[in-house]
Amino acid sequence: MALAISGIEELLGDDADSLLNHTCKTISKDKLHIPSSSYVDEVWYHSDRNNRVLGNLEWMLNHGRLAGTGYLSILPVDQGIEHSAGASFAKNPAYFDPENIVKLAIEGGCNAVASTFGVLASVSRKYAHKIPFLVKINHNELLTFPNNYDQIMFGTIDKAYDMGAAAVGATIYFGSEESNRQIVEVAEAFEYAHQLGMATVLWCYTRNSAFKVDGTDYHSSADLTGQANHLGVTIGADIVKQKLPTNNGGYKALNSGDSSYGKLDERIYSELTTDHPIDLTRYQVANGYMGRAGLINSGGASGSDDFADAVKTAVVNKRAGGMGLISGRKAFQRPMDEGIKLLNFIQDVYLSEEITIA
C-alpha cells in the first residue's frame, strides 16, 4: 500500500510545512529540465549519446515502481569495499551473499542495482536481464595501513559490458591530491562506456582535510558540491550522485585570511541560494546543466530514524528538481521486508502528485 501524503507529512514532522510548501525564488523551476516520462526524448536525444546509451537510460527510467515517471530509485551496495564488508554487513550478514542484494533491489521496486564487479558478476547470468545493472568501476579500499583515501580501478569497461550492464558508475574525490588522475581515468572510462552503449553515473564527492575550517565541515556545502557536479557532467556523467547539501559558503571559508582558493561570485550566496535545503539542492541541480544531467542524492548512513530521514531527503531532492535517490545502508542494514518498505517509502514520494517542484 502506497504511502499517502498524510503519511509523508507525519514522517516529516515539524519540517512538513517548510519542505512541502516552500517556493524556490532563487533559480526558477521554469529554467530546469525536470524529470518526466519523456525525459530521454526531450533531453538526451539531442546530445551526442548513441542509440544504445539512450536505450539503457530508457531501460533504467522504465524499470521498477517508478517506471515512466522520469525518476530513479537505485539500490547501491558497494560498501563491502568502500566501508569494509564486516562493518557494512555485520548488522545483516545475509548481504554477504550477492544474490540477496539483487533480490532486495528487485523486490524493493528499484530502477537499478549498483554494486561491484564481483557482486554483479557472480549473479549476472541469472539477473542481468531482469534489472538494470550499474557496475561500480572504482573504489577506495580500506585495508592499507594507515588507511589511504584514493579511488582506484577495480575492473574494466569491457568486463561491465560482457556481464550485461546497463550503466557504469565511478567516484571522484574532487579536491584531493589524487583528483587529477581520477578525472582523467574516469573521463576515459566513461567515453569508452558510451561507445559500447552504457550509461554513466558519477559519485561527485569532495575530499580534502582543508575543507574543514574552524570546526565547520564544508565537504557537503552547496557551492563546493555544486562545482563537483559541474565537473562531473563536464567529463561525461549522464547522472551525478551527490550528498544532500548541509551548509554553504565553502569557497568563502577557504578564502578567509591570507588564503586564495578557487573562484567565487557573491551572487552564489545572495541570489542563487538561500539557507533552505531545497534552494541549496536546487543549486546542485543547476550545476548539472540545469538538470540535463540528473541529480540523485545519496541516502546516507543508517541512523535512529531512517524512514523519516529517507522521506525527507526524497522530498528535498524532488522539490529541488532532482532525479531521485540512491539509498543503500538504510535499506540493506535491516531485515529485507523492512528494507523493501523503506525503498517503497522513498518511491512513494516521487509517485505522489501532491509533491511538486518548488
mmCIF file of C-alpha atoms in Angstrom:
data_model
loop_
_atom_site.group_PDB
_atom_site.id
_atom_site.type_symbol
_atom_site.label_atom_id
_atom_site.label_comp_id
_atom_site.label_asym_id
_atom_site.label_seq_id
_atom_site.Cartn_x
_atom_site.Cartn_y
_atom_site.Cartn_z
ATOM 1 C CA MET A 1 0.000 0.000 0.000
ATOM 2 C CA ALA A 2 1.450 3.333 -1.103
ATOM 3 C CA LEU A 3 2.377 5.950 1.463
ATOM 4 C CA ALA A 4 -0.226 8.720 1.258
ATOM 5 C CA ILE A 5 0.591 12.399 1.552
ATOM 6 C CA SER A 6 -0.692 12.321 5.131
ATOM 7 C CA GLY A 7 1.865 9.648 5.957
ATOM 8 C CA ILE A 8 4.616 11.672 4.319
ATOM 9 C CA GLU A 9 3.588 14.733 6.334
ATOM 10 C CA GLU A 10 3.661 12.671 9.509
ATOM 11 C CA LEU A 11 7.173 11.418 8.802
ATOM 12 C CA LEU A 12 8.365 14.958 8.026
ATOM 13 C CA GLY A 13 7.009 16.127 11.373
ATOM 14 C CA ASP A 14 7.825 19.741 12.210
ATOM 15 C CA ASP A 15 9.553 20.146 8.832
ATOM 16 C CA ALA A 16 6.422 19.289 6.813
ATOM 17 C CA ASP A 17 5.208 22.825 6.145
ATOM 18 C CA SER A 18 8.668 24.191 5.347
ATOM 19 C CA LEU A 19 9.502 21.386 2.930
ATOM 20 C CA LEU A 20 6.147 20.793 1.264
ATOM 21 C CA ASN A 21 5.045 24.422 0.809
ATOM 22 C CA HIS A 22 8.337 26.140 0.045
ATOM 23 C CA THR A 23 8.600 28.141 -3.188
ATOM 24 C CA CYS A 24 12.075 28.477 -4.648
ATOM 25 C CA LYS A 25 12.782 32.113 -5.535
ATOM 26 C CA THR A 26 16.435 31.720 -6.448
ATOM 27 C CA ILE A 27 16.682 29.635 -9.625
ATOM 28 C CA SER A 28 13.212 29.320 -11.149
ATOM 29 C CA LYS A 29 11.847 25.845 -11.882
ATOM 30 C CA ASP A 30 10.995 27.158 -15.368
ATOM 31 C CA LYS A 31 14.714 27.101 -16.167
ATOM 32 C CA LEU A 32 15.110 23.420 -15.267
ATOM 33 C CA HIS A 33 14.920 20.242 -17.282
ATOM 34 C CA ILE A 34 12.547 18.427 -14.964
ATOM 35 C CA PRO A 35 12.308 14.605 -14.912
ATOM 36 C CA SER A 36 9.325 13.298 -16.866
ATOM 37 C CA SER A 37 8.141 10.282 -18.840
ATOM 38 C CA SER A 38 9.716 11.810 -21.968
ATOM 39 C CA TYR A 39 12.984 12.873 -20.334
ATOM 40 C CA VAL A 40 15.271 10.871 -22.653
ATOM 41 C CA ASP A 41 13.495 12.141 -25.771
ATOM 42 C CA GLU A 42 13.437 15.739 -24.609
ATOM 43 C CA VAL A 43 16.921 15.976 -23.104
ATOM 44 C CA TRP A 44 19.412 13.266 -24.043
ATOM 45 C CA TYR A 45 18.072 12.693 -27.558
ATOM 46 C CA HIS A 46 19.673 15.989 -28.598
ATOM 47 C CA SER A 47 23.102 15.067 -27.236
ATOM 48 C CA ASP A 48 25.942 13.024 -28.726
ATOM 49 C CA ARG A 49 24.871 9.878 -26.833
ATOM 50 C CA ASN A 50 24.432 6.965 -29.224
ATOM 51 C CA ASN A 51 21.278 4.891 -29.591
ATOM 52 C CA ARG A 52 22.482 2.167 -27.219
ATOM 53 C CA VAL A 53 23.147 4.696 -24.433
ATOM 54 C CA LEU A 54 19.701 6.194 -24.960
ATOM 55 C CA GLY A 55 18.235 2.703 -24.806
ATOM 56 C CA ASN A 56 19.924 1.916 -21.499
ATOM 57 C CA LEU A 57 18.901 5.252 -19.982
ATOM 58 C CA GLU A 58 15.353 4.497 -21.099
ATOM 59 C CA TRP A 59 15.566 0.984 -19.627
ATOM 60 C CA MET A 60 16.580 2.323 -16.226
ATOM 61 C CA LEU A 61 13.897 5.001 -16.268
ATOM 62 C CA ASN A 62 11.242 2.483 -17.248
ATOM 63 C CA HIS A 63 12.003 -0.224 -14.696
ATOM 64 C CA GLY A 64 10.575 -0.752 -11.217
ATOM 65 C CA ARG A 65 7.851 1.124 -9.364
ATOM 66 C CA LEU A 66 8.960 4.497 -10.746
ATOM 67 C CA ALA A 67 8.813 3.341 -14.370
ATOM 68 C CA GLY A 68 7.623 6.092 -16.682
ATOM 69 C CA THR A 69 7.951 8.923 -14.159
ATOM 70 C CA GLY A 70 11.428 10.154 -15.079
ATOM 71 C CA TYR A 71 12.642 9.428 -11.536
ATOM 72 C CA LEU A 72 15.135 6.886 -10.235
ATOM 73 C CA SER A 73 15.307 4.767 -7.095
ATOM 74 C CA ILE A 74 18.612 2.887 -7.064
ATOM 75 C CA LEU A 75 19.942 0.415 -4.502
ATOM 76 C CA PRO A 76 23.735 0.847 -4.137
ATOM 77 C CA VAL A 77 25.724 -1.763 -2.235
ATOM 78 C CA ASP A 78 29.432 -1.144 -2.782
ATOM 79 C CA GLN A 79 30.090 -0.709 0.937
ATOM 80 C CA GLY A 80 31.745 -4.131 1.118
ATOM 81 C CA ILE A 81 34.795 -2.406 -0.301
ATOM 82 C CA GLU A 82 34.184 1.273 0.472
ATOM 83 C CA HIS A 83 33.456 0.723 4.181
ATOM 84 C CA SER A 84 34.686 -2.897 4.606
ATOM 85 C CA ALA A 85 32.408 -5.921 4.356
ATOM 86 C CA GLY A 86 32.374 -6.699 8.068
ATOM 87 C CA ALA A 87 31.465 -3.189 9.112
ATOM 88 C CA SER A 88 28.785 -2.982 6.423
ATOM 89 C CA PHE A 89 27.158 -6.415 6.725
ATOM 90 C CA ALA A 90 27.521 -7.238 10.429
ATOM 91 C CA LYS A 91 24.046 -5.800 11.044
ATOM 92 C CA ASN A 92 22.618 -8.161 8.425
ATOM 93 C CA PRO A 93 25.049 -10.927 7.369
ATOM 94 C CA ALA A 94 22.631 -12.164 4.679
ATOM 95 C CA TYR A 95 24.045 -9.489 2.382
ATOM 96 C CA PHE A 96 27.447 -11.147 2.265
ATOM 97 C CA ASP A 97 25.603 -13.192 -0.412
ATOM 98 C CA PRO A 98 25.367 -11.013 -3.555
ATOM 99 C CA GLU A 99 22.097 -12.592 -4.657
ATOM 100 C CA ASN A 100 20.299 -11.033 -1.700
ATOM 101 C CA ILE A 101 21.484 -7.599 -2.806
ATOM 102 C CA VAL A 102 19.893 -8.063 -6.219
ATOM 103 C CA LYS A 103 16.770 -9.605 -4.690
ATOM 104 C CA LEU A 104 16.329 -6.569 -2.437
ATOM 105 C CA ALA A 105 16.572 -4.232 -5.432
ATOM 106 C CA ILE A 106 14.017 -6.265 -7.393
ATOM 107 C CA GLU A 107 11.577 -6.811 -4.537
ATOM 108 C CA GLY A 108 12.022 -3.185 -3.477
ATOM 109 C CA GLY A 109 10.908 -1.946 -6.905
ATOM 110 C CA CYS A 110 14.173 -0.194 -7.757
ATOM 111 C CA ASN A 111 15.072 1.091 -11.204
ATOM 112 C CA ALA A 112 18.564 -0.414 -10.960
ATOM 113 C CA VAL A 113 21.030 -2.109 -8.632
ATOM 114 C CA ALA A 114 24.516 -0.637 -8.210
ATOM 115 C CA SER A 115 27.371 -2.736 -6.897
ATOM 116 C CA THR A 116 30.873 -4.039 -7.502
ATOM 117 C CA PHE A 117 32.268 -6.135 -10.331
ATOM 118 C CA GLY A 118 32.422 -9.155 -8.028
ATOM 119 C CA VAL A 119 28.880 -8.859 -6.674
ATOM 120 C CA LEU A 120 27.157 -8.345 -10.011
ATOM 121 C CA ALA A 121 29.342 -10.763 -11.975
ATOM 122 C CA SER A 122 28.555 -13.553 -9.520
ATOM 123 C CA VAL A 123 24.847 -13.460 -10.409
ATOM 124 C CA SER A 124 24.877 -11.766 -13.818
ATOM 125 C CA ARG A 125 23.562 -14.695 -15.875
ATOM 126 C CA LYS A 126 20.582 -15.042 -13.560
ATOM 127 C CA TYR A 127 19.672 -11.370 -13.121
ATOM 128 C CA ALA A 128 21.308 -9.020 -15.672
ATOM 129 C CA HIS A 129 18.241 -9.254 -17.919
ATOM 130 C CA LYS A 130 15.798 -8.787 -15.038
ATOM 131 C CA ILE A 131 17.022 -5.495 -13.558
ATOM 132 C CA PRO A 132 19.472 -2.909 -14.930
ATOM 133 C CA PHE A 133 22.974 -3.413 -13.554
ATOM 134 C CA LEU A 134 25.045 -0.358 -12.597
ATOM 135 C CA VAL A 135 28.612 -1.592 -12.178
ATOM 136 C CA LYS A 136 30.901 0.494 -9.953
ATOM 137 C CA ILE A 137 34.323 0.534 -11.638
ATOM 138 C CA ASN A 138 36.498 2.148 -8.935
ATOM 139 C CA HIS A 139 36.673 2.065 -5.161
ATOM 140 C CA ASN A 140 38.520 3.229 -2.084
ATOM 141 C CA GLU A 141 39.918 0.161 -0.306
ATOM 142 C CA LEU A 142 40.403 0.250 3.447
ATOM 143 C CA LEU A 143 42.992 -2.452 4.068
ATOM 144 C CA THR A 144 46.155 -0.396 3.508
ATOM 145 C CA PHE A 145 47.727 0.785 6.774
ATOM 146 C CA PRO A 146 47.431 3.571 7.513
ATOM 147 C CA ASN A 147 44.150 3.969 5.606
ATOM 148 C CA ASN A 148 44.701 5.556 2.226
ATOM 149 C CA TYR A 149 41.816 7.501 0.671
ATOM 150 C CA ASP A 150 42.007 7.087 -3.085
ATOM 151 C CA GLN A 151 39.707 5.746 -5.793
ATOM 152 C CA ILE A 152 41.402 3.069 -7.865
ATOM 153 C CA MET A 153 40.121 0.969 -10.765
ATOM 154 C CA PHE A 154 38.842 -2.487 -9.869
ATOM 155 C CA GLY A 155 37.901 -3.749 -13.323
ATOM 156 C CA THR A 156 37.396 -2.847 -16.963
ATOM 157 C CA ILE A 157 34.617 -1.343 -19.054
ATOM 158 C CA ASP A 158 34.743 -4.419 -21.287
ATOM 159 C CA LYS A 159 34.004 -6.625 -18.280
ATOM 160 C CA ALA A 160 30.989 -4.493 -17.334
ATOM 161 C CA TYR A 161 29.745 -4.727 -20.914
ATOM 162 C CA ASP A 162 30.238 -8.505 -21.038
ATOM 163 C CA MET A 163 28.143 -9.042 -17.908
ATOM 164 C CA GLY A 164 25.280 -7.102 -19.495
ATOM 165 C CA ALA A 165 25.492 -3.872 -17.513
ATOM 166 C CA ALA A 166 23.173 -1.028 -18.451
ATOM 167 C CA ALA A 167 25.461 1.536 -16.841
ATOM 168 C CA VAL A 168 28.786 2.029 -15.098
ATOM 169 C CA GLY A 169 29.462 4.185 -12.077
ATOM 170 C CA ALA A 170 32.574 5.738 -10.615
ATOM 171 C CA THR A 171 33.668 8.022 -7.793
ATOM 172 C CA ILE A 172 35.981 11.012 -7.978
ATOM 173 C CA TYR A 173 37.286 12.671 -4.829
ATOM 174 C CA PHE A 174 37.263 16.226 -6.157
ATOM 175 C CA GLY A 175 39.720 18.414 -4.294
ATOM 176 C CA SER A 176 42.007 15.554 -3.259
ATOM 177 C CA GLU A 177 45.652 15.201 -4.233
ATOM 178 C CA GLU A 178 44.686 12.285 -6.481
ATOM 179 C CA SER A 179 41.766 14.024 -8.195
ATOM 180 C CA ASN A 180 43.623 14.959 -11.395
ATOM 181 C CA ARG A 181 44.479 11.300 -12.050
ATOM 182 C CA GLN A 182 40.957 10.202 -11.157
ATOM 183 C CA ILE A 183 39.406 12.780 -13.508
ATOM 184 C CA VAL A 184 41.500 11.528 -16.428
ATOM 185 C CA GLU A 185 40.828 7.850 -15.640
ATOM 186 C CA VAL A 186 37.091 8.287 -15.265
ATOM 187 C CA ALA A 187 36.730 10.571 -18.291
ATOM 188 C CA GLU A 188 38.438 7.951 -20.458
ATOM 189 C CA ALA A 189 36.405 5.126 -18.935
ATOM 190 C CA PHE A 190 33.108 6.979 -19.416
ATOM 191 C CA GLU A 191 33.946 7.767 -23.028
ATOM 192 C CA TYR A 192 34.578 4.080 -23.731
ATOM 193 C CA ALA A 193 31.444 3.070 -21.828
ATOM 194 C CA HIS A 194 29.416 5.409 -24.028
ATOM 195 C CA GLN A 195 30.989 3.917 -27.134
ATOM 196 C CA LEU A 196 29.793 0.494 -26.005
ATOM 197 C CA GLY A 197 26.337 1.842 -25.187
ATOM 198 C CA MET A 198 26.351 2.025 -21.397
ATOM 199 C CA ALA A 199 25.089 4.990 -19.394
ATOM 200 C CA THR A 200 27.370 6.668 -16.851
ATOM 201 C CA VAL A 201 26.831 7.717 -13.228
ATOM 202 C CA LEU A 202 29.406 9.684 -11.234
ATOM 203 C CA TRP A 203 29.679 9.902 -7.454
ATOM 204 C CA CYS A 204 30.873 13.551 -7.309
ATOM 205 C CA TYR A 205 32.335 13.613 -3.811
ATOM 206 C CA THR A 206 34.651 16.236 -2.342
ATOM 207 C CA ARG A 207 37.559 15.223 -0.135
ATOM 208 C CA ASN A 208 40.273 17.364 1.384
ATOM 209 C CA SER A 209 41.101 17.903 5.040
ATOM 210 C CA ALA A 210 41.334 21.634 4.278
ATOM 211 C CA PHE A 211 37.565 21.661 3.608
ATOM 212 C CA LYS A 212 37.073 21.660 7.387
ATOM 213 C CA VAL A 213 37.508 25.260 8.535
ATOM 214 C CA ASP A 214 37.227 26.491 12.138
ATOM 215 C CA GLY A 215 35.228 23.469 13.189
ATOM 216 C CA THR A 216 32.787 23.556 10.239
ATOM 217 C CA ASP A 217 32.856 20.792 7.639
ATOM 218 C CA TYR A 218 32.251 22.105 4.116
ATOM 219 C CA HIS A 219 32.524 18.778 2.292
ATOM 220 C CA SER A 220 28.781 18.913 1.691
ATOM 221 C CA SER A 221 28.434 22.664 1.173
ATOM 222 C CA ALA A 222 26.212 23.630 -1.746
ATOM 223 C CA ASP A 223 28.873 25.695 -3.503
ATOM 224 C CA LEU A 224 31.637 23.050 -3.384
ATOM 225 C CA THR A 225 29.365 20.101 -4.193
ATOM 226 C CA GLY A 226 27.713 22.124 -6.937
ATOM 227 C CA GLN A 227 31.077 22.680 -8.592
ATOM 228 C CA ALA A 228 31.906 18.994 -8.188
ATOM 229 C CA ASN A 229 28.675 18.197 -10.028
ATOM 230 C CA HIS A 230 29.617 20.636 -12.788
ATOM 231 C CA LEU A 231 32.998 18.967 -13.223
ATOM 232 C CA GLY A 232 31.282 15.580 -13.266
ATOM 233 C CA VAL A 233 28.903 16.360 -16.111
ATOM 234 C CA THR A 234 31.765 18.002 -17.992
ATOM 235 C CA ILE A 235 33.617 14.674 -18.195
ATOM 236 C CA GLY A 236 30.603 12.737 -19.423
ATOM 237 C CA ALA A 237 28.379 11.752 -16.495
ATOM 238 C CA ASP A 238 24.775 11.212 -17.592
ATOM 239 C CA ILE A 239 23.697 11.231 -13.943
ATOM 240 C CA VAL A 240 25.524 12.634 -10.920
ATOM 241 C CA LYS A 241 25.274 11.317 -7.373
ATOM 242 C CA GLN A 242 25.813 13.843 -4.625
ATOM 243 C CA LYS A 243 25.297 14.150 -0.898
ATOM 244 C CA LEU A 244 22.451 16.422 0.119
ATOM 245 C CA PRO A 245 23.948 19.837 0.967
ATOM 246 C CA THR A 246 24.111 20.584 4.680
ATOM 247 C CA ASN A 247 25.543 24.108 4.549
ATOM 248 C CA ASN A 248 27.012 26.665 2.149
ATOM 249 C CA GLY A 249 29.947 29.042 1.869
ATOM 250 C CA GLY A 250 32.779 26.589 1.345
ATOM 251 C CA TYR A 251 34.529 28.857 -1.123
ATOM 252 C CA LYS A 252 34.192 31.848 1.206
ATOM 253 C CA ALA A 253 35.566 29.919 4.182
ATOM 254 C CA LEU A 254 38.525 28.649 2.172
ATOM 255 C CA ASN A 255 39.289 32.191 1.018
ATOM 256 C CA SER A 256 39.455 33.584 4.529
ATOM 257 C CA GLY A 257 42.639 35.090 5.902
ATOM 258 C CA ASP A 258 45.601 35.057 3.536
ATOM 259 C CA SER A 259 44.461 32.027 1.534
ATOM 260 C CA SER A 260 43.246 32.132 -2.059
ATOM 261 C CA TYR A 261 41.138 29.256 -3.309
ATOM 262 C CA GLY A 262 39.146 28.795 -6.489
ATOM 263 C CA LYS A 263 36.810 31.467 -7.784
ATOM 264 C CA LEU A 264 33.538 32.740 -6.392
ATOM 265 C CA ASP A 265 30.874 35.355 -7.012
ATOM 266 C CA GLU A 266 28.860 36.743 -4.089
ATOM 267 C CA ARG A 267 25.685 36.200 -6.117
ATOM 268 C CA ILE A 268 26.113 32.458 -5.496
ATOM 269 C CA TYR A 269 25.024 33.217 -1.944
ATOM 270 C CA SER A 270 22.844 36.311 -2.342
ATOM 271 C CA GLU A 271 20.848 35.369 -5.467
ATOM 272 C CA LEU A 272 21.341 31.703 -6.387
ATOM 273 C CA THR A 273 20.897 30.150 -2.930
ATOM 274 C CA THR A 274 19.350 30.676 0.485
ATOM 275 C CA ASP A 275 19.808 28.572 3.604
ATOM 276 C CA HIS A 276 16.706 26.490 2.770
ATOM 277 C CA PRO A 277 17.645 22.859 1.942
ATOM 278 C CA ILE A 278 15.553 22.867 -1.248
ATOM 279 C CA ASP A 279 17.275 26.018 -2.529
ATOM 280 C CA LEU A 280 20.703 24.585 -1.681
ATOM 281 C CA THR A 281 19.858 21.385 -3.569
ATOM 282 C CA ARG A 282 18.438 23.422 -6.475
ATOM 283 C CA TYR A 283 21.944 24.881 -6.846
ATOM 284 C CA GLN A 284 23.313 21.330 -7.155
ATOM 285 C CA VAL A 285 20.724 20.624 -9.869
ATOM 286 C CA ALA A 286 21.619 23.822 -11.714
ATOM 287 C CA ASN A 287 25.278 22.822 -11.852
ATOM 288 C CA GLY A 288 24.250 19.647 -13.683
ATOM 289 C CA TYR A 289 23.385 21.726 -16.747
ATOM 290 C CA MET A 290 20.066 22.820 -15.224
ATOM 291 C CA GLY A 291 19.003 19.204 -14.891
ATOM 292 C CA ARG A 292 20.161 17.949 -18.289
ATOM 293 C CA ALA A 293 22.259 15.519 -16.239
ATOM 294 C CA GLY A 294 20.019 14.197 -13.488
ATOM 295 C CA LEU A 295 20.882 14.682 -9.815
ATOM 296 C CA ILE A 296 20.434 11.729 -7.495
ATOM 297 C CA ASN A 297 21.161 12.343 -3.840
ATOM 298 C CA SER A 298 22.596 9.724 -1.514
ATOM 299 C CA GLY A 299 20.553 8.294 1.320
ATOM 300 C CA GLY A 300 23.388 8.420 3.842
ATOM 301 C CA ALA A 301 24.285 6.141 6.721
ATOM 302 C CA SER A 302 21.724 4.210 8.724
ATOM 303 C CA GLY A 303 20.639 6.025 11.878
ATOM 304 C CA SER A 304 17.942 6.159 14.517
ATOM 305 C CA ASP A 305 15.114 7.395 12.263
ATOM 306 C CA ASP A 306 15.857 6.004 8.805
ATOM 307 C CA PHE A 307 12.319 6.095 7.406
ATOM 308 C CA ALA A 308 11.804 9.762 8.249
ATOM 309 C CA ASP A 309 15.308 10.687 7.053
ATOM 310 C CA ALA A 310 14.813 8.868 3.734
ATOM 311 C CA VAL A 311 11.458 10.512 3.075
ATOM 312 C CA LYS A 312 12.839 13.953 3.940
ATOM 313 C CA THR A 313 15.791 13.506 1.570
ATOM 314 C CA ALA A 314 13.465 12.362 -1.205
ATOM 315 C CA VAL A 315 11.156 15.356 -0.714
ATOM 316 C CA VAL A 316 14.069 17.795 -0.832
ATOM 317 C CA ASN A 317 15.538 16.150 -3.938
ATOM 318 C CA LYS A 318 12.237 16.005 -5.820
ATOM 319 C CA ARG A 319 11.122 19.530 -4.964
ATOM 320 C CA ALA A 320 14.574 20.865 -5.897
ATOM 321 C CA GLY A 321 14.292 19.314 -9.376
ATOM 322 C CA GLY A 322 16.428 16.239 -8.793
ATOM 323 C CA MET A 323 16.002 12.838 -10.417
ATOM 324 C CA GLY A 324 15.829 10.565 -7.406
ATOM 325 C CA LEU A 325 17.591 8.819 -4.582
ATOM 326 C CA ILE A 326 20.318 6.190 -4.321
ATOM 327 C CA SER A 327 19.940 4.685 -0.865
ATOM 328 C CA GLY A 328 21.817 1.623 0.386
ATOM 329 C CA ARG A 329 22.728 1.282 4.055
ATOM 330 C CA LYS A 330 19.325 2.428 5.281
ATOM 331 C CA ALA A 331 17.809 -0.457 3.294
ATOM 332 C CA PHE A 332 20.224 -3.385 3.490
ATOM 333 C CA GLN A 333 21.294 -2.966 7.114
ATOM 334 C CA ARG A 334 17.896 -4.201 8.273
ATOM 335 C CA PRO A 335 15.651 -7.242 7.575
ATOM 336 C CA MET A 336 14.671 -7.498 3.917
ATOM 337 C CA ASP A 337 10.974 -6.759 4.480
ATOM 338 C CA GLU A 338 11.909 -3.541 6.289
ATOM 339 C CA GLY A 339 14.418 -2.656 3.557
ATOM 340 C CA ILE A 340 11.718 -3.105 0.924
ATOM 341 C CA LYS A 341 9.373 -0.903 2.939
ATOM 342 C CA LEU A 342 11.985 1.850 3.203
ATOM 343 C CA LEU A 343 12.700 1.770 -0.543
ATOM 344 C CA ASN A 344 8.962 1.902 -1.245
ATOM 345 C CA PHE A 345 8.572 4.928 1.045
ATOM 346 C CA ILE A 346 11.213 6.742 -0.992
ATOM 347 C CA GLN A 347 9.460 5.805 -4.229
ATOM 348 C CA ASP A 348 6.096 6.931 -2.879
ATOM 349 C CA VAL A 349 7.450 10.467 -2.582
ATOM 350 C CA TYR A 350 8.215 10.505 -6.307
ATOM 351 C CA LEU A 351 4.881 8.884 -7.148
ATOM 352 C CA SER A 352 2.937 11.463 -5.132
ATOM 353 C CA GLU A 353 1.189 14.016 -7.330
ATOM 354 C CA GLU A 354 0.838 16.332 -4.324
ATOM 355 C CA ILE A 355 4.612 16.788 -4.064
ATOM 356 C CA THR A 356 5.642 19.127 -6.862
ATOM 357 C CA ILE A 357 8.724 21.063 -7.966
ATOM 358 C CA ALA A 358 9.262 24.090 -5.716
#
